[in-house]
Short mmCIF file of C-alpha atoms in Angstrom, two decimals:
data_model
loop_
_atom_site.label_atom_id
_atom_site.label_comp_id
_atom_site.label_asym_id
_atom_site.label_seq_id
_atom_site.Cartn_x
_atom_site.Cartn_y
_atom_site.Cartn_z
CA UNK Y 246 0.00 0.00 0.00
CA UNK Y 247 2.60 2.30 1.21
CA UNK Y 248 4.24 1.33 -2.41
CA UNK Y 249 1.02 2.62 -4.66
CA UNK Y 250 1.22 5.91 -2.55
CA UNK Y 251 4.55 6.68 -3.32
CA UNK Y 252 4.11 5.85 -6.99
CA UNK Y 253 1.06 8.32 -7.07
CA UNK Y 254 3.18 11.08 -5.09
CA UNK Y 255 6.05 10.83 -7.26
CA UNK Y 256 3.78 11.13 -10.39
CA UNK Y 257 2.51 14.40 -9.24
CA UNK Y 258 5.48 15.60 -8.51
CA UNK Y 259 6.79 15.31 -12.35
CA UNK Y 260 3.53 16.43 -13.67
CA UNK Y 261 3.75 19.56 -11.71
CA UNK Y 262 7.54 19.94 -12.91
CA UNK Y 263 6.07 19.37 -16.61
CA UNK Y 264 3.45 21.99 -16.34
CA UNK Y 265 5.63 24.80 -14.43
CA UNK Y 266 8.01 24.09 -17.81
CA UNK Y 267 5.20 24.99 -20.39
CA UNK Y 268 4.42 28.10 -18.51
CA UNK Y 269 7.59 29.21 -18.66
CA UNK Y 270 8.20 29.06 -21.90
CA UNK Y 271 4.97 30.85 -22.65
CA UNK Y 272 6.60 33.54 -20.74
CA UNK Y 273 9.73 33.75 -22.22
CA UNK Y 274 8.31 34.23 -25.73
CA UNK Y 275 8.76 38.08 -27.22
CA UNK Y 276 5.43 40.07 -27.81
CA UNK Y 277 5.47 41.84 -31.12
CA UNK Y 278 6.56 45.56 -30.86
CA UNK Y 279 4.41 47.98 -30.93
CA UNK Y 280 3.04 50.19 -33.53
CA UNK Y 281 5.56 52.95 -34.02
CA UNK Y 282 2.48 55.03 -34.67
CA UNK Y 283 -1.13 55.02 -34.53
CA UNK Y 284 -2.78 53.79 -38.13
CA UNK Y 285 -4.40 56.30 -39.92
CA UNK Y 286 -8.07 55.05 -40.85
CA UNK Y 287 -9.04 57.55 -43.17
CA UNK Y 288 -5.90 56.27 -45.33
CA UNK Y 289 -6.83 54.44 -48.91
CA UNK Y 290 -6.46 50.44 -48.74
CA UNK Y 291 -3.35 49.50 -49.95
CA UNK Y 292 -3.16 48.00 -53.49
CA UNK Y 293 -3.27 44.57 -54.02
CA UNK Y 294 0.00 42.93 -55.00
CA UNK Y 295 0.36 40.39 -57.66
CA UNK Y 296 3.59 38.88 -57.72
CA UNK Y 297 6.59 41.25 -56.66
CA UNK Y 298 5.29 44.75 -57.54
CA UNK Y 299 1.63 46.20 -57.87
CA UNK Y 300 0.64 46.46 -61.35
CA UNK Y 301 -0.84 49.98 -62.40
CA UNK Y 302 -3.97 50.44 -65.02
CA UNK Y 303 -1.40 52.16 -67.41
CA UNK Y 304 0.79 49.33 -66.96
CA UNK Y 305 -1.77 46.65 -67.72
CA UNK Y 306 -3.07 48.46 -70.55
CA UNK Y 307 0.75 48.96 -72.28
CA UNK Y 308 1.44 45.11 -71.10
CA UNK Y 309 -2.02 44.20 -73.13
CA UNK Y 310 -0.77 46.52 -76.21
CA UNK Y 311 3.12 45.46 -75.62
CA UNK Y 312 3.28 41.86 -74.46
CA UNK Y 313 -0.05 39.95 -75.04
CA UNK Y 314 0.83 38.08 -78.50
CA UNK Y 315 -1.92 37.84 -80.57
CA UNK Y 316 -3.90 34.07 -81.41
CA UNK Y 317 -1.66 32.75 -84.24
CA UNK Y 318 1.70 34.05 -81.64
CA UNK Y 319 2.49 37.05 -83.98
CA UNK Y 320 3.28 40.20 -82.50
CA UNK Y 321 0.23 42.91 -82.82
CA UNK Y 322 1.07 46.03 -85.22
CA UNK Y 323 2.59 48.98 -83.49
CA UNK Y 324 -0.07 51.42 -83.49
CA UNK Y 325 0.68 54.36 -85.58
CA UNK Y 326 0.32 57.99 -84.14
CA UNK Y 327 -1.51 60.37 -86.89
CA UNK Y 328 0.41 63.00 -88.77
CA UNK Y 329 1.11 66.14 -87.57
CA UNK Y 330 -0.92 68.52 -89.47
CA UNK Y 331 1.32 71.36 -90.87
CA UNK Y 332 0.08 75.29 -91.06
CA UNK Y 333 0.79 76.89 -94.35
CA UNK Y 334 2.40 80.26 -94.64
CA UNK Y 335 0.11 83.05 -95.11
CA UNK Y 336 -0.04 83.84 -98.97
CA UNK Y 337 -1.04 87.84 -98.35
CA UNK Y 338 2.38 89.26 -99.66
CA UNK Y 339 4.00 86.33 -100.04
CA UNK Y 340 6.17 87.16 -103.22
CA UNK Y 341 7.03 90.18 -101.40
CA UNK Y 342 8.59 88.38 -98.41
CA UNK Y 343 10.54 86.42 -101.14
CA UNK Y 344 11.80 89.66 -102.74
CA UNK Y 345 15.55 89.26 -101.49
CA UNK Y 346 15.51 85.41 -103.36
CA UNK Y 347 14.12 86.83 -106.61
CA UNK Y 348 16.33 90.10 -106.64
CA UNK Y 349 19.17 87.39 -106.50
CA UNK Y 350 18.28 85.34 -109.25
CA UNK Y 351 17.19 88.28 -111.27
CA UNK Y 352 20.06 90.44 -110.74
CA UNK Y 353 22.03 90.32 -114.05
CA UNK Y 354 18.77 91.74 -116.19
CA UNK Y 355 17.67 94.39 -113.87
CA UNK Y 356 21.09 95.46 -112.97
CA UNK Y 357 22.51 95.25 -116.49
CA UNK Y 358 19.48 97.78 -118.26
CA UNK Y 359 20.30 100.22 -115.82
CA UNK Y 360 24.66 99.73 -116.46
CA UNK Y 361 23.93 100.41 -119.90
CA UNK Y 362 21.19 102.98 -119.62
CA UNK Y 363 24.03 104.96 -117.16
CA UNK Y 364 26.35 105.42 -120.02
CA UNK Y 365 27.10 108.77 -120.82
CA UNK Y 366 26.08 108.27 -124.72
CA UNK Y 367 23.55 106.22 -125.59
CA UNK Y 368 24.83 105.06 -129.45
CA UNK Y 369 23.66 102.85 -131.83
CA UNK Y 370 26.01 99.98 -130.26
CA UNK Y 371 24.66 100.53 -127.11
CA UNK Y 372 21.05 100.31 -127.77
CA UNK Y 373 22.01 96.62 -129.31
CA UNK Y 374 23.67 95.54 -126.30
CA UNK Y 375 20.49 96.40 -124.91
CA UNK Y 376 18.50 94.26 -127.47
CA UNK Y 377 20.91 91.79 -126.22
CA UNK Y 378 20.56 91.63 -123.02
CA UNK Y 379 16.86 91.53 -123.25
CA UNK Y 380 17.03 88.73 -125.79
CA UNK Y 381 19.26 86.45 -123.48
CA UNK Y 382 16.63 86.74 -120.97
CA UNK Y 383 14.03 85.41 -122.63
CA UNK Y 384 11.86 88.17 -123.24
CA UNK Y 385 11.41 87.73 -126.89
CA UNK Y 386 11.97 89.56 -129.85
CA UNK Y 387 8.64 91.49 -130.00
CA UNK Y 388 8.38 92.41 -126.31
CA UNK Y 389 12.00 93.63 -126.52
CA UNK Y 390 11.51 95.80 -129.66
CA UNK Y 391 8.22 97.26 -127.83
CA UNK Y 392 10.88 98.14 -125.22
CA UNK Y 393 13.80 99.49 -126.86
CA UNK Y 394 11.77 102.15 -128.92
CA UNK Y 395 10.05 103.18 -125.62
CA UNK Y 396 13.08 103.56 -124.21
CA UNK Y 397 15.02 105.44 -126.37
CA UNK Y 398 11.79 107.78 -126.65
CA UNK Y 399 11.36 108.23 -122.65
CA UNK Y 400 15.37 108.76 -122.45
CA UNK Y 401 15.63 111.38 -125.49
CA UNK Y 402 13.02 113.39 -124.20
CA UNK Y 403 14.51 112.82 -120.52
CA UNK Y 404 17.77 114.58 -121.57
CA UNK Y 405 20.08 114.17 -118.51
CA UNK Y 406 19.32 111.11 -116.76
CA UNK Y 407 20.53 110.83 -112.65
CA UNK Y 408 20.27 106.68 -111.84
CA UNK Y 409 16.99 107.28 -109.78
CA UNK Y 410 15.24 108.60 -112.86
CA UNK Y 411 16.81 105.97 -115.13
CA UNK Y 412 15.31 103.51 -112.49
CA UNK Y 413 12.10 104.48 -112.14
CA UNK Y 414 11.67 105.05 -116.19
CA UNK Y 415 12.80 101.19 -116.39
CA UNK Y 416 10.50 99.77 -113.66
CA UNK Y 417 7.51 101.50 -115.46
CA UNK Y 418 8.62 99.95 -119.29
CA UNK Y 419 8.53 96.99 -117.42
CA UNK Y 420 5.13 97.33 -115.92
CA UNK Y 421 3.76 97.73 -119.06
CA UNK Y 422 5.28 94.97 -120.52
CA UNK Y 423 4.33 92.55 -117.38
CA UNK Y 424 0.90 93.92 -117.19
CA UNK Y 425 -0.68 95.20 -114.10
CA UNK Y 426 -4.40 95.23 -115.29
CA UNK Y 427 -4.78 91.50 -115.87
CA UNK Y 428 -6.89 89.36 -113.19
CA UNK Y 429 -4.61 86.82 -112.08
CA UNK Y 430 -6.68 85.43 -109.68
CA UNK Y 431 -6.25 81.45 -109.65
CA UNK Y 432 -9.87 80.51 -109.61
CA UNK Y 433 -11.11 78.33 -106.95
CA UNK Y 434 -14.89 79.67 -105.81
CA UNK Y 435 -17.35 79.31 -109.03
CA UNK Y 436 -20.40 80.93 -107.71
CA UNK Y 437 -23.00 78.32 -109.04
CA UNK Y 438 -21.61 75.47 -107.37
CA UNK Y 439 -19.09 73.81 -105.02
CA UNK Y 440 -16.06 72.61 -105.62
CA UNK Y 441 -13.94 74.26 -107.98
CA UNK Y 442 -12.04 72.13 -110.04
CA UNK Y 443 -8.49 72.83 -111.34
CA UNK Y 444 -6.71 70.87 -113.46
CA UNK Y 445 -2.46 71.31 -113.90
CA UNK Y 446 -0.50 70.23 -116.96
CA UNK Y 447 2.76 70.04 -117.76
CA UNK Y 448 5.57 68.18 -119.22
CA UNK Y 449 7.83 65.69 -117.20
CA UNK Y 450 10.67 67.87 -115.04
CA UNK Y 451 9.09 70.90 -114.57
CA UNK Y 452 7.94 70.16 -111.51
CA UNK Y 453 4.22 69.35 -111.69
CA UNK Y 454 3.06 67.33 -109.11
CA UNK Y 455 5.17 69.23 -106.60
CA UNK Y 456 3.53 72.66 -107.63
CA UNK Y 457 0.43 70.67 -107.11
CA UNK Y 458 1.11 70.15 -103.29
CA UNK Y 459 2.42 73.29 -103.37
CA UNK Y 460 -0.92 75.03 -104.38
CA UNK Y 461 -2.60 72.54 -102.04
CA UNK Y 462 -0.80 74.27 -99.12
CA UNK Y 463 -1.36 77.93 -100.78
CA UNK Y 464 -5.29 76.93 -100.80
CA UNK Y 465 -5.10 75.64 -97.14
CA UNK Y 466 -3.08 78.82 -96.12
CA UNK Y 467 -6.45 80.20 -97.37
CA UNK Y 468 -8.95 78.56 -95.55
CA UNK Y 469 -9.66 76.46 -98.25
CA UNK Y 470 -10.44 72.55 -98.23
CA UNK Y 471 -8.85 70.25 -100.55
CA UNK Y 472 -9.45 67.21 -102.48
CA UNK Y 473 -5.93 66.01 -104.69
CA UNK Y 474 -6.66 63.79 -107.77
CA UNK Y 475 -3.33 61.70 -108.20
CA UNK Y 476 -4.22 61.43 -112.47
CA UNK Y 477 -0.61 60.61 -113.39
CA UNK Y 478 -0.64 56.77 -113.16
CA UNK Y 479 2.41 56.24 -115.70
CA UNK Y 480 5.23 58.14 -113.51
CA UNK Y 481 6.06 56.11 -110.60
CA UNK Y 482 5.51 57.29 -106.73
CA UNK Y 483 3.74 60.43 -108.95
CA UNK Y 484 0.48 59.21 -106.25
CA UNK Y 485 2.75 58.92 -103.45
CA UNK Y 486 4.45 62.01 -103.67
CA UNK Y 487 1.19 64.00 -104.19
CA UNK Y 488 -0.70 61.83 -101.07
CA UNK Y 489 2.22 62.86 -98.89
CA UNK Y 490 1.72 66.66 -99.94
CA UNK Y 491 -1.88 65.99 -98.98
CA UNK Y 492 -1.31 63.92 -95.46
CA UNK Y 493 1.06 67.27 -94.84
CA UNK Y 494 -2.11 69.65 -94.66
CA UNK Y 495 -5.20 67.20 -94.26
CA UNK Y 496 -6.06 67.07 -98.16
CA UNK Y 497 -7.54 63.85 -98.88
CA UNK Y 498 -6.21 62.03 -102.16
CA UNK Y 499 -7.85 59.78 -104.86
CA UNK Y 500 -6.00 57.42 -106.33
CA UNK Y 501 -6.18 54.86 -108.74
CA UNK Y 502 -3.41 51.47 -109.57
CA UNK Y 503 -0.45 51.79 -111.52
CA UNK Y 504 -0.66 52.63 -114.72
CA UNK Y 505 -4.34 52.91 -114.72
CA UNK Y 506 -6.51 55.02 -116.17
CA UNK Y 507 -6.22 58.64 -115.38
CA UNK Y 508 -9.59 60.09 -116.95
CA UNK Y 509 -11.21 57.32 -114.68
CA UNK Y 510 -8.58 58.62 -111.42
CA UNK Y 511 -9.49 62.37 -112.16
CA UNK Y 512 -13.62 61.90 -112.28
CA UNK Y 513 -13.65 59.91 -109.10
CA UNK Y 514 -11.49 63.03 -107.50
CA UNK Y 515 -14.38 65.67 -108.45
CA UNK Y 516 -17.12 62.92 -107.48
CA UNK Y 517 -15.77 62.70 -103.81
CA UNK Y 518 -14.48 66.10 -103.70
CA UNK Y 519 -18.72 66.92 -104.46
CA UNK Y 520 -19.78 64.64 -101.80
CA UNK Y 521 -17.21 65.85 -99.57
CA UNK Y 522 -18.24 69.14 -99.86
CA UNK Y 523 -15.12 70.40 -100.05
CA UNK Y 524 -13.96 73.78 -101.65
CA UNK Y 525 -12.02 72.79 -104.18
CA UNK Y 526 -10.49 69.57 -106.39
CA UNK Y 527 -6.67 69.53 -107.90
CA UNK Y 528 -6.33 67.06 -110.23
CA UNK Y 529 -2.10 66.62 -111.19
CA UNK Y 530 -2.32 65.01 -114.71
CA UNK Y 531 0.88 62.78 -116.15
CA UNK Y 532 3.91 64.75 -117.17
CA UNK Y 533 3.09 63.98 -121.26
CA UNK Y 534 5.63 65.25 -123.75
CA UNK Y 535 4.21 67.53 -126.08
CA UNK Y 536 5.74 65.27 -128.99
CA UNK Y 537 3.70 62.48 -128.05
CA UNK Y 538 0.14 63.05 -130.01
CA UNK Y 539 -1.37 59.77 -128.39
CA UNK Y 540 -0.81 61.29 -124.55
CA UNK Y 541 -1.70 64.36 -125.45
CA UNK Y 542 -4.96 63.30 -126.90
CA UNK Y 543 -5.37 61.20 -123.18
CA UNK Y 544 -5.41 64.81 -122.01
CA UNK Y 545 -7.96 66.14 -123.72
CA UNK Y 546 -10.01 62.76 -122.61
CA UNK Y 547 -9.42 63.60 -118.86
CA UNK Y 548 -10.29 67.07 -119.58
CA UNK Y 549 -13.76 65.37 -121.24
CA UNK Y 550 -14.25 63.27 -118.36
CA UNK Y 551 -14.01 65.52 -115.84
CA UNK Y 552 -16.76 67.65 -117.31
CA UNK Y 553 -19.01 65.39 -117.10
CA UNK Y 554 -19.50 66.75 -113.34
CA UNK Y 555 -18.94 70.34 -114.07
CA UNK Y 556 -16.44 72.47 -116.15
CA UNK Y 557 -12.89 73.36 -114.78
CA UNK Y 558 -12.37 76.19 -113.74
CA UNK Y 559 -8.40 76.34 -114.22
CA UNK Y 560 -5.84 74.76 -116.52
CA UNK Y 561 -2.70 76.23 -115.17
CA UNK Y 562 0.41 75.13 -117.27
CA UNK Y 563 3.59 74.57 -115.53
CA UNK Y 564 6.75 75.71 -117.04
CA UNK Y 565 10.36 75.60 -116.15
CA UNK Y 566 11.88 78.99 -116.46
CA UNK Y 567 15.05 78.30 -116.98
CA UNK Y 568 13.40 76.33 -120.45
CA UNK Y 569 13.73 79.73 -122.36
CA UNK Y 570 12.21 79.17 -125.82
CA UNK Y 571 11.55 75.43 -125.94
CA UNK Y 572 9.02 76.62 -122.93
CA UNK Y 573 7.31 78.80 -124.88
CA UNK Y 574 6.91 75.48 -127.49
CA UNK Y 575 5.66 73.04 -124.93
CA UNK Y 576 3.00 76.26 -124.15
CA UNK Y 577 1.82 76.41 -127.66
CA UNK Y 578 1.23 72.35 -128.00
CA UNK Y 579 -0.41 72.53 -124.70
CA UNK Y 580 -2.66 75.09 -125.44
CA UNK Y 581 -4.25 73.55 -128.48
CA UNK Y 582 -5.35 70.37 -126.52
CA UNK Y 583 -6.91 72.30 -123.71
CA UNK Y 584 -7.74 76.02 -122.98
CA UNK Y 585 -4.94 76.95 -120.74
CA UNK Y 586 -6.02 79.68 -118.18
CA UNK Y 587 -3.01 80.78 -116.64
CA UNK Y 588 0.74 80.04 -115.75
CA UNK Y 589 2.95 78.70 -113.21
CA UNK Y 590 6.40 79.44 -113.58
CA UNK Y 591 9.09 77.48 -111.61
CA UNK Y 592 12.49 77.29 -111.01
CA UNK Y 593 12.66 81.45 -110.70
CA UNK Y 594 15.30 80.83 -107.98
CA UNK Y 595 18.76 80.22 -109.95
CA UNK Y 596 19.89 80.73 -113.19
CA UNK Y 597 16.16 81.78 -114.33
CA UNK Y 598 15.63 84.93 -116.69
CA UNK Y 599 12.91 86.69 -115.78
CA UNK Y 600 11.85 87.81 -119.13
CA UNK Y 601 10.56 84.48 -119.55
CA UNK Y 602 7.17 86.22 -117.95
CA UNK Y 603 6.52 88.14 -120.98
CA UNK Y 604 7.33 85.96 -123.39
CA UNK Y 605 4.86 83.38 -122.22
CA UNK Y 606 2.12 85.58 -121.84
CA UNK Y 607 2.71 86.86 -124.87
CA UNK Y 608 2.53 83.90 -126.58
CA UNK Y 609 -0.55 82.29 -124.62
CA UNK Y 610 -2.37 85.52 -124.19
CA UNK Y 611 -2.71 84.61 -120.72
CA UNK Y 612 -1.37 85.66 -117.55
CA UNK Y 613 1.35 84.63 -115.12
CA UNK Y 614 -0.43 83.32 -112.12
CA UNK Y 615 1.54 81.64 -109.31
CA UNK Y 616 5.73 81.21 -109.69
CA UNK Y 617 8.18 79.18 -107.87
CA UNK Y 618 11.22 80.59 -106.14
CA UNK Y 619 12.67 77.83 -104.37
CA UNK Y 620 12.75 73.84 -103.15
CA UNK Y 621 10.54 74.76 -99.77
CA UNK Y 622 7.13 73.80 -99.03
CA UNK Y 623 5.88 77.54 -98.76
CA UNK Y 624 8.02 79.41 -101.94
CA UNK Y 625 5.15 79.08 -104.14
CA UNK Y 626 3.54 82.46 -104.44
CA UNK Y 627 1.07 84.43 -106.35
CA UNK Y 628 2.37 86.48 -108.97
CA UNK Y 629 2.50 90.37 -108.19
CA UNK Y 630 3.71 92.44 -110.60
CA UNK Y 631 4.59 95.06 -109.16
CA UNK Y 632 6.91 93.25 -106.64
CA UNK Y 633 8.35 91.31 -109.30
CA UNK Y 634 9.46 94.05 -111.31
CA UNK Y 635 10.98 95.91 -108.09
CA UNK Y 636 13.30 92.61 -107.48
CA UNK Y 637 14.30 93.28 -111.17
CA UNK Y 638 15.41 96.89 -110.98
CA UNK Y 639 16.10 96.94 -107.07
CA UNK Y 640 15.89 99.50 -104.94
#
């Protein structure tokens, strides 16, 4: 008996020793610290984390664009940004900003009137070197006879002549012979109906299509919507070049394939240019050589075609002035296909003689309407007379 109680004793004893153990290692365990500071509860919830790092909207939506691969594991197509539109130069006085450029190029006839008009006596010899120098710039044999007699008229009755006066009488013999009194408005705004329709011509190298973007921007510069009819399907990139004119400005384009029709290119231009409703339709036709009868006959077609919708309004013919007289012959063939209404004259920025304008009117009987004095987007300007003829004779 005394055996069981001791057994029972003893096994108290341990269990008591086992339990004071647990407790103290309760004890001994660390509390976590406390907060540094007191939460704030009117803070936002905390973004849920996926992974390492929280993923923003903007970076889901650029890791949908970026990274997702599309169903048959091809990248997707970067998406293109549109064009930045460009803003035309103001056309108001345009030709007169470009003064400085055209006094340049225009220097040695100007300049070389006036040498020869300050001689001392005016002889026989001298009055040929004046034929001579009006001759070499392309100002034809008429105009220049018109010119000579009026000179030597003004300048006898003149008597002594001080360089001012010798200017001035030059700059108005020119006038006359430029013309002052001739409308060369390019026109865009029939009053009937809506759009206007212009068509340009011109043989390959003068620079056709880009005086077609050209007057896109000048129209745009304006106020003006545009619709460009890419009609020259034989010339290759011709209806790339003239869409990226367009894109430049916001001008729509119609074009056609590759060597396709250009009557068919030029009618769809005016048809969506009409349901559009936009102000006016340029239509750049194929750089034909005048010595080609079949292409120039094609122009007369588009010319057809196109009024079908309405009539044009222009034909401007684009020259190269620095062409001289084999200008003047591409003018002539031109002008019996279709009924030229005015003149662009390019290239007026190097080695160009600026009796050229004259000539060409001259011959055509009609005016000088827009000319081109350099390679930039904006040097296409309407023709002004009166500033041209002051770059001639300076100041």
């Amino acid at each position: 008996m005394e055996t069981v109680i001791l057994a029972v004793v003893i096994a108290v004893v341990v269990l008591g020793a086992l339990g004071g153990l647990v407790v103290g290692s309760r004890r001994k365990k660390p509390l976590p610290p406390p907060p540094t500071s007191v939460p704030d509860i009117t803070a936002p919830p905390a973004e849920p984390h996926v992974g390492d790092e929280a993923e923003t909207p903007r970076d889901e939506a650029r890791r949908t664009i970026e990274e997702v691969d599309l169903p048959d594991g091809s990248a997707p197509a970067a998406v293109e940004e549109p064009p930045v539109l460009e803003v035309p130069e103001p056309t108001a006085g345009r030709l007169v900003r470009l003064r400085a450029r055209l006094s340049r190029s225009q220097n040695a006839l100007g300049q070389g009137l006036l040498t020869l008009l300050s001689r001392e006596h005016l002889d026989e010899d001298t009055w040929e070197e004046i034929e001579d120098t009006l001759l070499t710039a392309d100002v034809g044999v008429v105009p220049t006879q018109e010119l000579v007699d009026a000179l030597r008229e003004r300048v006898k009755v003149l008597g002594t002549r001080t360089p001012q006066e010798l200017r001035a009488l030059l700059r108005e013999e020119l006038l006359k012979l430029v013309g002052t009194d001739v409308d060369r408005t390019v026109k865009t705004e029939p009053e009937d109906r809506k759009p206007g329709i212009v068509m340009v011509v011109g043989v390959n190298g003068t620079g056709k299509t880009t005086t077609t973007g050209k007057l896109a921007r000048v129209l745009v510069a304006d106020g003006r919507t545009v619709v460009l009819g890419a009609a020259d399907t034989f010339r290759a990139a011709a209806a790339d070049q003239l869409q990226t004119w367009g894109e430049r400005v916001g001008a729509h384009t119609v074009r056609g394939p590759e060597a396709g029709d250009p009557a068919s290119v030029a009618f769809d231009a005016v048809k969506e240019g009409k349901e559009m409703g936009v102000d006016v339709v340029l239509i750049d036709t194929a750089g034909r050589l005048h010595t080609k009868t079949g292409l120039m006959d094609e122009l007369g077609k588009v010319k057809r075609v196109v009024e079908k919708h309405a009539p044009l309004d222009e034909v401007l013919l684009v020259l190269d002035a620095t062409t001289g007289q084999n200008g003047l012959v591409q003018a002539r063939v031109f002008a019996e296909v279709v009924d030229i209404t005015g003149i662009v004259l390019t290239k007026l920025d190097g080695t160009a003689k600026g009796g050229i304008v004259v000539a060409v009117q001259r011959e055509l009987g009609v005016p000088v309407k827009l000319i081109g004095l350099g390679e930039g987007a904006d040097d296409l300007a309407p023709f002004e007379p009166e500033a041209f003829v002051d770059a001639l004779v300076g100041d």
